């Protein structure tokens, strides 16, 4: 379990400010989504949390310890599955454990079974559909020892029905393991369906413009997407984002 604190984070590239005084937190076992205009710095935020960039100012804390600029402290799942093509699905999901020395093949096989990938343990990524690759990639994130998972638009390349199926599957697995998740998406419905809270970033230089605490109970069902309450929340967040453009 983890608690992430972002305090007064700022970052510029070539004298162009991207993030300016960004402040928010992710509580233990919480699912938080980040929404913002295209180019507002959402991916830059992830790169700062993951230690790939160093901020110009501000700090990042994980469980009360300052981790600014440190690599390897989060489990990161990008937009593409990023599975190694020469490794089988089982070997791919075990990669994080191999690197850290915490190798648990039994847990990996159990997760593969729950992901509906039984029979594909020895298959290679080229033999899997897009949704199956994303499932394998998320299993790898769950099996990595880091307590915070950062997901960067992992379902953006999938068709509508596959994306909804993957969202439901993600919630089912997450509710069992309750890892802290920070999720970047452009999709308001996706953020509403998955999240405990939604953070809306302003246009560049990005600040936290508003936070929404989502009231829907868990576990969540796909039927939620068709309710009037869900539509009203979507309209409210859409209006907030529209004001930024």
PDB file of N, CA, C and O in Angstrom, residues 48-84:
ATOM      1  N   UNK A  48       8.083  12.471 -14.214  1.00  0.00           N
ATOM      2  CA  UNK A  48       8.660  13.046 -12.999  1.00  0.00           C
ATOM      3  C   UNK A  48       8.482  12.096 -11.817  1.00  0.00           C
ATOM      4  O   UNK A  48       9.418  11.880 -11.033  1.00  0.00           O
ATOM      5  N   UNK A  49       7.287  11.526 -11.686  1.00  0.00           N
ATOM      6  CA  UNK A  49       7.035  10.591 -10.582  1.00  0.00           C
ATOM      7  C   UNK A  49       7.947   9.371 -10.708  1.00  0.00           C
ATOM      8  O   UNK A  49       8.455   8.857  -9.703  1.00  0.00           O
ATOM      9  N   UNK A  50       8.166   8.920 -11.949  1.00  0.00           N
ATOM     10  CA  UNK A  50       9.008   7.749 -12.174  1.00  0.00           C
ATOM     11  C   UNK A  50      10.498   8.021 -12.139  1.00  0.00           C
ATOM     12  O   UNK A  50      11.298   7.098 -12.281  1.00  0.00           O
ATOM     13  N   UNK A  51      10.888   9.284 -11.972  1.00  0.00           N
ATOM     14  CA  UNK A  51      12.301   9.616 -11.862  1.00  0.00           C
ATOM     15  C   UNK A  51      13.024   9.752 -13.185  1.00  0.00           C
ATOM     16  O   UNK A  51      14.254   9.902 -13.209  1.00  0.00           O
ATOM     17  N   UNK A  52      12.286   9.729 -14.305  1.00  0.00           N
ATOM     18  CA  UNK A  52      12.927   9.891 -15.610  1.00  0.00           C
ATOM     19  C   UNK A  52      13.345  11.346 -15.834  1.00  0.00           C
ATOM     20  O   UNK A  52      14.313  11.616 -16.549  1.00  0.00           O
ATOM     21  N   UNK A  53      12.595  12.280 -15.271  1.00  0.00           N
ATOM     22  CA  UNK A  53      12.939  13.705 -15.268  1.00  0.00           C
ATOM     23  C   UNK A  53      13.077  14.161 -13.827  1.00  0.00           C
ATOM     24  O   UNK A  53      12.513  13.551 -12.913  1.00  0.00           O
ATOM     25  N   UNK A  54      13.817  15.241 -13.652  1.00  0.00           N
ATOM     26  CA  UNK A  54      13.865  15.904 -12.360  1.00  0.00           C
ATOM     27  C   UNK A  54      13.094  17.214 -12.460  1.00  0.00           C
ATOM     28  O   UNK A  54      13.228  17.943 -13.451  1.00  0.00           O
ATOM     29  N   UNK A  55      12.285  17.528 -11.465  1.00  0.00           N
ATOM     30  CA  UNK A  55      11.521  18.774 -11.523  1.00  0.00           C
ATOM     31  C   UNK A  55      12.422  19.993 -11.355  1.00  0.00           C
ATOM     32  O   UNK A  55      13.511  19.896 -10.774  1.00  0.00           O
ATOM     33  N   UNK A  56      11.956  21.127 -11.859  1.00  0.00           N
ATOM     34  CA  UNK A  56      12.672  22.378 -11.611  1.00  0.00           C
ATOM     35  C   UNK A  56      12.503  22.819 -10.161  1.00  0.00           C
ATOM     36  O   UNK A  56      13.379  23.437  -9.574  1.00  0.00           O
ATOM     37  N   UNK A  57      11.337  22.513  -9.632  1.00  0.00           N
ATOM     38  CA  UNK A  57      11.095  22.774  -8.209  1.00  0.00           C
ATOM     39  C   UNK A  57       9.987  21.853  -7.726  1.00  0.00           C
ATOM     40  O   UNK A  57       9.251  21.269  -8.513  1.00  0.00           O
ATOM     41  N   UNK A  58       9.881  21.706  -6.413  1.00  0.00           N
ATOM     42  CA  UNK A  58       8.881  20.833  -5.816  1.00  0.00           C
ATOM     43  C   UNK A  58       9.441  19.460  -5.494  1.00  0.00           C
ATOM     44  O   UNK A  58      10.579  19.119  -5.867  1.00  0.00           O
ATOM     45  N   UNK A  59       8.642  18.660  -4.785  1.00  0.00           N
ATOM     46  CA  UNK A  59       9.084  17.344  -4.332  1.00  0.00           C
ATOM     47  C   UNK A  59       7.990  16.301  -4.474  1.00  0.00           C
ATOM     48  O   UNK A  59       6.795  16.618  -4.526  1.00  0.00           O
ATOM     49  N   UNK A  60       8.433  15.057  -4.511  1.00  0.00           N
ATOM     50  CA  UNK A  60       7.551  13.896  -4.612  1.00  0.00           C
ATOM     51  C   UNK A  60       7.847  12.988  -3.427  1.00  0.00           C
ATOM     52  O   UNK A  60       9.003  12.645  -3.166  1.00  0.00           O
ATOM     53  N   UNK A  61       6.789  12.620  -2.695  1.00  0.00           N
ATOM     54  CA  UNK A  61       6.931  11.763  -1.519  1.00  0.00           C
ATOM     55  C   UNK A  61       6.142  10.479  -1.723  1.00  0.00           C
ATOM     56  O   UNK A  61       5.022  10.488  -2.247  1.00  0.00           O
ATOM     57  N   UNK A  62       6.723   9.364  -1.301  1.00  0.00           N
ATOM     58  CA  UNK A  62       6.053   8.073  -1.324  1.00  0.00           C
ATOM     59  C   UNK A  62       6.148   7.486   0.075  1.00  0.00           C
ATOM     60  O   UNK A  62       7.252   7.267   0.596  1.00  0.00           O
ATOM     61  N   UNK A  63       4.990   7.282   0.697  1.00  0.00           N
ATOM     62  CA  UNK A  63       4.947   6.808   2.085  1.00  0.00           C
ATOM     63  C   UNK A  63       5.786   7.685   3.006  1.00  0.00           C
ATOM     64  O   UNK A  63       6.475   7.187   3.906  1.00  0.00           O
ATOM     65  N   UNK A  64       5.763   8.981   2.771  1.00  0.00           N
ATOM     66  CA  UNK A  64       6.467   9.920   3.633  1.00  0.00           C
ATOM     67  C   UNK A  64       7.937  10.102   3.324  1.00  0.00           C
ATOM     68  O   UNK A  64       8.584  10.972   3.905  1.00  0.00           O
ATOM     69  N   UNK A  65       8.468   9.320   2.397  1.00  0.00           N
ATOM     70  CA  UNK A  65       9.887   9.416   2.033  1.00  0.00           C
ATOM     71  C   UNK A  65      10.028  10.189   0.736  1.00  0.00           C
ATOM     72  O   UNK A  65       9.314   9.934  -0.239  1.00  0.00           O
ATOM     73  N   UNK A  66      10.951  11.128   0.690  1.00  0.00           N
ATOM     74  CA  UNK A  66      11.162  11.899  -0.520  1.00  0.00           C
ATOM     75  C   UNK A  66      11.820  11.014  -1.583  1.00  0.00           C
ATOM     76  O   UNK A  66      12.828  10.349  -1.328  1.00  0.00           O
ATOM     77  N   UNK A  67      11.201  10.976  -2.773  1.00  0.00           N
ATOM     78  CA  UNK A  67      11.688  10.102  -3.844  1.00  0.00           C
ATOM     79  C   UNK A  67      11.933  10.899  -5.123  1.00  0.00           C
ATOM     80  O   UNK A  67      12.061  10.313  -6.201  1.00  0.00           O
ATOM     81  N   UNK A  68      12.016  12.199  -5.025  1.00  0.00           N
ATOM     82  CA  UNK A  68      12.207  13.054  -6.191  1.00  0.00           C
ATOM     83  C   UNK A  68      13.445  12.629  -6.975  1.00  0.00           C
ATOM     84  O   UNK A  68      14.543  12.538  -6.425  1.00  0.00           O
ATOM     85  N   UNK A  69      13.265  12.329  -8.256  1.00  0.00           N
ATOM     86  CA  UNK A  69      14.388  11.957  -9.108  1.00  0.00           C
ATOM     87  C   UNK A  69      14.820  10.511  -9.003  1.00  0.00           C
ATOM     88  O   UNK A  69      15.739  10.094  -9.714  1.00  0.00           O
ATOM     89  N   UNK A  70      14.167   9.718  -8.165  1.00  0.00           N
ATOM     90  CA  UNK A  70      14.553   8.318  -8.002  1.00  0.00           C
ATOM     91  C   UNK A  70      13.831   7.439  -9.021  1.00  0.00           C
ATOM     92  O   UNK A  70      12.629   7.576  -9.234  1.00  0.00           O
ATOM     93  N   UNK A  71      14.561   6.518  -9.617  1.00  0.00           N
ATOM     94  CA  UNK A  71      13.985   5.570 -10.563  1.00  0.00           C
ATOM     95  C   UNK A  71      13.637   4.267  -9.847  1.00  0.00           C
ATOM     96  O   UNK A  71      14.200   3.934  -8.812  1.00  0.00           O
ATOM     97  N   UNK A  72      12.674   3.542 -10.422  1.00  0.00           N
ATOM     98  CA  UNK A  72      12.332   2.222  -9.918  1.00  0.00           C
ATOM     99  C   UNK A  72      11.383   2.206  -8.742  1.00  0.00           C
ATOM    100  O   UNK A  72      11.161   1.142  -8.147  1.00  0.00           O
ATOM    101  N   UNK A  73      10.770   3.348  -8.413  1.00  0.00           N
ATOM    102  CA  UNK A  73       9.899   3.399  -7.237  1.00  0.00           C
ATOM    103  C   UNK A  73       8.428   3.206  -7.597  1.00  0.00           C
ATOM    104  O   UNK A  73       7.585   3.090  -6.709  1.00  0.00           O
ATOM    105  N   UNK A  74       8.104   3.200  -8.891  1.00  0.00           N
ATOM    106  CA  UNK A  74       6.733   2.951  -9.315  1.00  0.00           C
ATOM    107  C   UNK A  74       6.715   1.835 -10.352  1.00  0.00           C
ATOM    108  O   UNK A  74       7.731   1.528 -10.973  1.00  0.00           O
ATOM    109  N   UNK A  75       5.537   1.230 -10.511  1.00  0.00           N
ATOM    110  CA  UNK A  75       5.291   0.306 -11.614  1.00  0.00           C
ATOM    111  C   UNK A  75       4.560   1.093 -12.689  1.00  0.00           C
ATOM    112  O   UNK A  75       3.502   1.672 -12.421  1.00  0.00           O
ATOM    113  N   UNK A  76       5.110   1.139 -13.886  1.00  0.00           N
ATOM    114  CA  UNK A  76       4.596   2.011 -14.937  1.00  0.00           C
ATOM    115  C   UNK A  76       4.089   1.189 -16.110  1.00  0.00           C
ATOM    116  O   UNK A  76       4.807   0.331 -16.627  1.00  0.00           O
ATOM    117  N   UNK A  77       2.851   1.464 -16.527  1.00  0.00           N
ATOM    118  CA  UNK A  77       2.267   0.802 -17.698  1.00  0.00           C
ATOM    119  C   UNK A  77       1.933   1.866 -18.728  1.00  0.00           C
ATOM    120  O   UNK A  77       1.040   2.682 -18.524  1.00  0.00           O
ATOM    121  N   UNK A  78       2.649   1.894 -19.858  1.00  0.00           N
ATOM    122  CA  UNK A  78       2.435   2.931 -20.878  1.00  0.00           C
ATOM    123  C   UNK A  78       1.249   2.627 -21.778  1.00  0.00           C
ATOM    124  O   UNK A  78       0.544   1.634 -21.599  1.00  0.00           O
ATOM    125  N   UNK A  79       1.034   3.497 -22.780  1.00  0.00           N
ATOM    126  CA  UNK A  79      -0.088   3.328 -23.703  1.00  0.00           C
ATOM    127  C   UNK A  79       0.023   2.023 -24.484  1.00  0.00           C
ATOM    128  O   UNK A  79      -0.964   1.322 -24.693  1.00  0.00           O
ATOM    129  N   UNK A  80       1.225   1.702 -24.945  1.00  0.00           N
ATOM    130  CA  UNK A  80       1.431   0.428 -25.633  1.00  0.00           C
ATOM    131  C   UNK A  80       1.840  -0.620 -24.599  1.00  0.00           C
ATOM    132  O   UNK A  80       2.452  -0.282 -23.586  1.00  0.00           O
ATOM    133  N   UNK A  81       1.513  -1.897 -24.823  1.00  0.00           N
ATOM    134  CA  UNK A  81       1.797  -2.921 -23.815  1.00  0.00           C
ATOM    135  C   UNK A  81       3.278  -3.083 -23.485  1.00  0.00           C
ATOM    136  O   UNK A  81       3.629  -3.493 -22.391  1.00  0.00           O
ATOM    137  N   UNK A  82       4.166  -2.783 -24.436  1.00  0.00           N
ATOM    138  CA  UNK A  82       5.612  -2.852 -24.211  1.00  0.00           C
ATOM    139  C   UNK A  82       6.068  -4.224 -23.718  1.00  0.00           C
ATOM    140  O   UNK A  82       6.950  -4.328 -22.868  1.00  0.00           O
ATOM    141  N   UNK A  83       5.449  -5.263 -24.255  1.00  0.00           N
ATOM    142  CA  UNK A  83       5.901  -6.617 -23.943  1.00  0.00           C
ATOM    143  C   UNK A  83       7.122  -6.937 -24.799  1.00  0.00           C
ATOM    144  O   UNK A  83       7.205  -6.523 -25.953  1.00  0.00           O
ATOM    145  N   UNK A  84       8.058  -7.667 -24.246  1.00  0.00           N
ATOM    146  CA  UNK A  84       9.259  -8.039 -24.987  1.00  0.00           C
ATOM    147  C   UNK A  84       8.912  -9.149 -25.978  1.00  0.00           C
ATOM    148  O   UNK A  84       8.451 -10.219 -25.569  1.00  0.00           O
TER     149      UNK A  84
END
